[in-house]
């Protein structure tokens, strides 16, 4: 059974934003962290240098590439000896309004979002659970949009809804092996990816969606992920933790 620290953790899309905060939270917990990145090796290596503890690893892979995913997971498993926690955080978010996007742009956006947000995460999970024992954890990064929709980004909402359904299905399949699977569904979070939205002309309307009058910070999401990956969260398997500042309430 895995303890509360010293685990081997793989976080996809971890070189910036929410993934970066998640990597830092696990490292502060005493875990060894594999930081996946797609292209920015300098940013990933800089994060490795910042993480407390030793034995962390930067691993390159485009999550949309199945072969690259397999190589990445094997590299992490070889370096750590196992994988105790997988956080499927890597994602792409592309505006594609149905009435104003060209057919070519529409197809491109949908393909990119499904390839990374859903199929890519499924592929990483398939590879990772082969190195995961009892007490293992998979945490998927879904979104508020999977439940209430988000204007101009139907592909993102659909891919995240699919990711949630995938997570709940494998929660059933992996429970007999002692592996728990859960999802986090944030609303707006202030990151590099959302800067233009949360600081631009529509920022006031976005802030007003929550009665707190703000958007989330990456550390708030990281704290939720750390809990769902903890030994005490096994009974949360199959659950979705909604982190949207009361901007969308579900019964």
GROMACS .gro file of C-alpha atoms in nm:
model
  251
    1UNK     CA    1   0.000   0.000   0.000
    2UNK     CA    2   0.131   0.345  -0.095
    3UNK     CA    3   0.210   0.584   0.189
    4UNK     CA    4   0.138   0.955   0.214
    5UNK     CA    5   0.465   1.067   0.060
    6UNK     CA    6   0.752   0.941  -0.150
    7UNK     CA    7   0.520   0.840  -0.431
    8UNK     CA    8   0.605   0.838  -0.801
    9UNK     CA    9   0.382   1.094  -0.973
   10UNK     CA   10   0.334   1.172  -1.342
   11UNK     CA   11   0.166   1.504  -1.428
   12UNK     CA   12   0.094   1.574  -1.794
   13UNK     CA   13   0.106   1.930  -1.922
   14UNK     CA   14   0.299   2.028  -1.612
   15UNK     CA   15   0.541   2.295  -1.731
   16UNK     CA   16   0.299   2.584  -1.671
   17UNK     CA   17  -0.039   2.686  -1.534
   18UNK     CA   18  -0.244   2.437  -1.335
   19UNK     CA   19  -0.003   2.152  -1.412
   20UNK     CA   20   0.286   2.350  -1.272
   21UNK     CA   21   0.096   2.416  -0.948
   22UNK     CA   22   0.005   2.047  -0.923
   23UNK     CA   23   0.367   1.939  -0.970
   24UNK     CA   24   0.478   2.180  -0.696
   25UNK     CA   25   0.208   2.054  -0.459
   26UNK     CA   26   0.314   1.691  -0.497
   27UNK     CA   27   0.683   1.776  -0.460
   28UNK     CA   28   0.606   1.973  -0.143
   29UNK     CA   29   0.429   1.660  -0.018
   30UNK     CA   30   0.753   1.465  -0.051
   31UNK     CA   31   0.671   1.291  -0.378
   32UNK     CA   32   0.890   1.243  -0.685
   33UNK     CA   33   0.735   1.415  -0.984
   34UNK     CA   34   0.767   1.356  -1.357
   35UNK     CA   35   0.692   1.683  -1.534
   36UNK     CA   36   0.557   1.623  -1.882
   37UNK     CA   37   0.592   1.899  -2.142
   38UNK     CA   38   0.531   1.918  -2.516
   39UNK     CA   39   0.783   2.173  -2.650
   40UNK     CA   40   0.914   2.408  -2.381
   41UNK     CA   41   1.205   2.216  -2.230
   42UNK     CA   42   1.350   2.528  -2.068
   43UNK     CA   43   1.030   2.593  -1.874
   44UNK     CA   44   1.008   2.229  -1.765
   45UNK     CA   45   1.371   2.218  -1.652
   46UNK     CA   46   1.329   2.547  -1.466
   47UNK     CA   47   1.037   2.393  -1.278
   48UNK     CA   48   1.243   2.085  -1.191
   49UNK     CA   49   1.504   2.315  -1.039
   50UNK     CA   50   1.236   2.484  -0.827
   51UNK     CA   51   1.079   2.168  -0.688
   52UNK     CA   52   1.172   2.069  -0.333
   53UNK     CA   53   1.320   1.725  -0.286
   54UNK     CA   54   1.518   1.512  -0.527
   55UNK     CA   55   1.465   1.267  -0.810
   56UNK     CA   56   1.225   1.473  -1.019
   57UNK     CA   57   1.218   1.427  -1.395
   58UNK     CA   58   1.124   1.631  -1.703
   59UNK     CA   59   0.976   1.415  -1.981
   60UNK     CA   60   0.886   1.535  -2.330
   61UNK     CA   61   0.586   1.402  -2.517
   62UNK     CA   62   0.305   1.536  -2.731
   63UNK     CA   63   0.004   1.377  -2.562
   64UNK     CA   64  -0.172   1.363  -2.900
   65UNK     CA   65   0.096   1.120  -3.025
   66UNK     CA   66   0.027   0.763  -2.903
   67UNK     CA   67   0.384   0.644  -2.963
   68UNK     CA   68   0.530   0.942  -2.778
   69UNK     CA   69   0.291   0.876  -2.489
   70UNK     CA   70   0.408   0.516  -2.461
   71UNK     CA   71   0.776   0.617  -2.466
   72UNK     CA   72   0.713   0.885  -2.203
   73UNK     CA   73   0.536   0.651  -1.962
   74UNK     CA   74   0.803   0.383  -2.001
   75UNK     CA   75   1.073   0.643  -1.933
   76UNK     CA   76   0.899   0.751  -1.613
   77UNK     CA   77   0.841   0.392  -1.499
   78UNK     CA   78   1.204   0.303  -1.565
   79UNK     CA   79   1.327   0.608  -1.373
   80UNK     CA   80   1.092   0.572  -1.075
   81UNK     CA   81   1.043   0.195  -1.073
   82UNK     CA   82   0.664   0.240  -1.076
   83UNK     CA   83   0.391   0.501  -1.118
   84UNK     CA   84   0.174   0.563  -0.814
   85UNK     CA   85  -0.022   0.868  -0.929
   86UNK     CA   86  -0.120   0.990  -1.274
   87UNK     CA   87  -0.267   1.335  -1.323
   88UNK     CA   88  -0.414   1.383  -1.671
   89UNK     CA   89  -0.382   1.759  -1.683
   90UNK     CA   90  -0.259   1.828  -2.038
   91UNK     CA   91  -0.522   1.998  -2.248
   92UNK     CA   92  -0.585   2.238  -2.533
   93UNK     CA   93  -0.853   2.506  -2.549
   94UNK     CA   94  -0.938   2.656  -2.887
   95UNK     CA   95  -1.219   2.900  -2.964
   96UNK     CA   96  -1.430   2.775  -3.256
   97UNK     CA   97  -1.774   2.942  -3.272
   98UNK     CA   98  -1.997   2.729  -3.491
   99UNK     CA   99  -2.141   3.022  -3.687
  100UNK     CA  100  -1.817   3.207  -3.763
  101UNK     CA  101  -1.552   2.933  -3.788
  102UNK     CA  102  -1.456   2.799  -4.127
  103UNK     CA  103  -1.523   2.430  -4.181
  104UNK     CA  104  -1.148   2.369  -4.187
  105UNK     CA  105  -1.091   2.555  -3.859
  106UNK     CA  106  -1.388   2.378  -3.702
  107UNK     CA  107  -1.246   2.035  -3.786
  108UNK     CA  108  -0.898   2.134  -3.676
  109UNK     CA  109  -1.016   2.255  -3.335
  110UNK     CA  110  -1.228   1.949  -3.269
  111UNK     CA  111  -0.949   1.714  -3.375
  112UNK     CA  112  -0.691   1.887  -3.157
  113UNK     CA  113  -0.913   1.896  -2.849
  114UNK     CA  114  -1.026   1.536  -2.878
  115UNK     CA  115  -0.673   1.411  -2.953
  116UNK     CA  116  -0.523   1.570  -2.642
  117UNK     CA  117  -0.805   1.618  -2.391
  118UNK     CA  118  -0.971   1.280  -2.435
  119UNK     CA  119  -0.787   1.024  -2.648
  120UNK     CA  120  -0.446   1.138  -2.528
  121UNK     CA  121  -0.548   1.114  -2.164
  122UNK     CA  122  -0.696   0.769  -2.227
  123UNK     CA  123  -0.370   0.656  -2.386
  124UNK     CA  124  -0.157   0.786  -2.099
  125UNK     CA  125  -0.384   0.607  -1.855
  126UNK     CA  126  -0.367   0.277  -2.046
  127UNK     CA  127   0.011   0.292  -2.034
  128UNK     CA  128   0.042   0.414  -1.674
  129UNK     CA  129  -0.186   0.167  -1.499
  130UNK     CA  130   0.041  -0.115  -1.614
  131UNK     CA  131   0.298   0.026  -1.373
  132UNK     CA  132   0.050   0.103  -1.092
  133UNK     CA  133  -0.031  -0.114  -0.794
  134UNK     CA  134  -0.284  -0.111  -0.511
  135UNK     CA  135  -0.326   0.239  -0.372
  136UNK     CA  136  -0.266   0.394  -0.713
  137UNK     CA  137  -0.454   0.704  -0.817
  138UNK     CA  138  -0.565   0.857  -1.146
  139UNK     CA  139  -0.696   1.215  -1.139
  140UNK     CA  140  -0.843   1.363  -1.457
  141UNK     CA  141  -0.874   1.734  -1.527
  142UNK     CA  142  -1.227   1.784  -1.655
  143UNK     CA  143  -1.401   2.124  -1.658
  144UNK     CA  144  -1.719   2.312  -1.575
  145UNK     CA  145  -1.786   2.321  -1.947
  146UNK     CA  146  -1.844   1.946  -1.947
  147UNK     CA  147  -2.162   2.010  -1.746
  148UNK     CA  148  -2.301   2.350  -1.841
  149UNK     CA  149  -2.134   2.410  -2.176
  150UNK     CA  150  -1.901   2.698  -2.255
  151UNK     CA  151  -1.965   2.951  -2.531
  152UNK     CA  152  -1.762   2.911  -2.854
  153UNK     CA  153  -1.570   2.600  -2.747
  154UNK     CA  154  -1.797   2.300  -2.797
  155UNK     CA  155  -1.505   2.068  -2.874
  156UNK     CA  156  -1.345   2.143  -2.539
  157UNK     CA  157  -1.671   2.086  -2.352
  158UNK     CA  158  -1.739   1.761  -2.536
  159UNK     CA  159  -1.386   1.628  -2.484
  160UNK     CA  160  -1.399   1.705  -2.112
  161UNK     CA  161  -1.739   1.542  -2.077
  162UNK     CA  162  -1.595   1.237  -2.247
  163UNK     CA  163  -1.296   1.243  -2.012
  164UNK     CA  164  -1.528   1.241  -1.712
  165UNK     CA  165  -1.723   0.943  -1.849
  166UNK     CA  166  -1.396   0.766  -1.925
  167UNK     CA  167  -1.277   0.823  -1.569
  168UNK     CA  168  -1.595   0.692  -1.413
  169UNK     CA  169  -1.587   0.382  -1.634
  170UNK     CA  170  -1.229   0.290  -1.550
  171UNK     CA  171  -1.301   0.363  -1.184
  172UNK     CA  172  -1.521   0.053  -1.202
  173UNK     CA  173  -1.260  -0.147  -1.389
  174UNK     CA  174  -0.963  -0.056  -1.170
  175UNK     CA  175  -1.125  -0.072  -0.825
  176UNK     CA  176  -1.059  -0.448  -0.790
  177UNK     CA  177  -0.689  -0.365  -0.824
  178UNK     CA  178  -0.712  -0.103  -0.549
  179UNK     CA  179  -0.673   0.189  -0.791
  180UNK     CA  180  -0.904   0.489  -0.749
  181UNK     CA  181  -0.998   0.729  -1.028
  182UNK     CA  182  -1.156   1.072  -0.984
  183UNK     CA  183  -1.199   1.398  -1.173
  184UNK     CA  184  -1.169   1.768  -1.099
  185UNK     CA  185  -1.396   2.007  -1.288
  186UNK     CA  186  -1.275   2.367  -1.251
  187UNK     CA  187  -1.445   2.675  -1.383
  188UNK     CA  188  -1.230   2.968  -1.491
  189UNK     CA  189  -0.874   2.954  -1.356
  190UNK     CA  190  -0.620   3.232  -1.397
  191UNK     CA  191  -0.337   3.085  -1.606
  192UNK     CA  192  -0.131   3.173  -1.911
  193UNK     CA  193  -0.394   2.999  -2.125
  194UNK     CA  194  -0.678   3.216  -1.994
  195UNK     CA  195  -0.498   3.550  -1.958
  196UNK     CA  196  -0.667   3.708  -2.259
  197UNK     CA  197  -1.007   3.613  -2.121
  198UNK     CA  198  -0.969   3.703  -1.753
  199UNK     CA  199  -0.790   4.033  -1.820
  200UNK     CA  200  -0.956   4.135  -2.148
  201UNK     CA  201  -1.279   4.317  -2.231
  202UNK     CA  202  -1.495   4.031  -2.107
  203UNK     CA  203  -1.315   3.991  -1.774
  204UNK     CA  204  -1.581   4.163  -1.568
  205UNK     CA  205  -1.850   3.927  -1.694
  206UNK     CA  206  -1.630   3.625  -1.625
  207UNK     CA  207  -1.559   3.740  -1.269
  208UNK     CA  208  -1.930   3.801  -1.213
  209UNK     CA  209  -2.011   3.436  -1.287
  210UNK     CA  210  -1.901   3.352  -0.932
  211UNK     CA  211  -2.055   3.523  -0.626
  212UNK     CA  212  -1.698   3.554  -0.499
  213UNK     CA  213  -1.634   3.795  -0.786
  214UNK     CA  214  -1.314   3.628  -0.901
  215UNK     CA  215  -1.172   3.325  -1.080
  216UNK     CA  216  -0.973   3.042  -0.925
  217UNK     CA  217  -0.598   3.034  -0.877
  218UNK     CA  218  -0.395   2.729  -0.988
  219UNK     CA  219  -0.298   2.646  -0.628
  220UNK     CA  220  -0.665   2.598  -0.540
  221UNK     CA  221  -0.702   2.335  -0.810
  222UNK     CA  222  -0.374   2.172  -0.711
  223UNK     CA  223  -0.497   2.130  -0.354
  224UNK     CA  224  -0.803   1.942  -0.476
  225UNK     CA  225  -0.592   1.714  -0.695
  226UNK     CA  226  -0.358   1.640  -0.405
  227UNK     CA  227  -0.655   1.534  -0.194
  228UNK     CA  228  -0.806   1.308  -0.462
  229UNK     CA  229  -0.465   1.143  -0.506
  230UNK     CA  230  -0.424   1.084  -0.133
  231UNK     CA  231  -0.451   0.742   0.035
  232UNK     CA  232  -0.757   0.866   0.226
  233UNK     CA  233  -0.953   0.946  -0.091
  234UNK     CA  234  -1.014   0.593  -0.215
  235UNK     CA  235  -1.389   0.625  -0.148
  236UNK     CA  236  -1.400   0.928  -0.378
  237UNK     CA  237  -1.330   0.699  -0.673
  238UNK     CA  238  -1.568   0.781  -0.956
  239UNK     CA  239  -1.646   1.123  -0.809
  240UNK     CA  240  -1.619   1.462  -0.978
  241UNK     CA  241  -1.506   1.751  -0.759
  242UNK     CA  242  -1.657   2.074  -0.894
  243UNK     CA  243  -1.433   2.376  -0.835
  244UNK     CA  244  -1.619   2.672  -0.981
  245UNK     CA  245  -1.673   2.915  -0.694
  246UNK     CA  246  -2.051   2.851  -0.691
  247UNK     CA  247  -2.075   2.969  -1.051
  248UNK     CA  248  -2.256   2.649  -1.144
  249UNK     CA  249  -2.434   2.442  -0.881
  250UNK     CA  250  -2.528   2.077  -0.928
  251UNK     CA  251  -2.759   1.873  -0.707
   0.00000   0.00000   0.00000
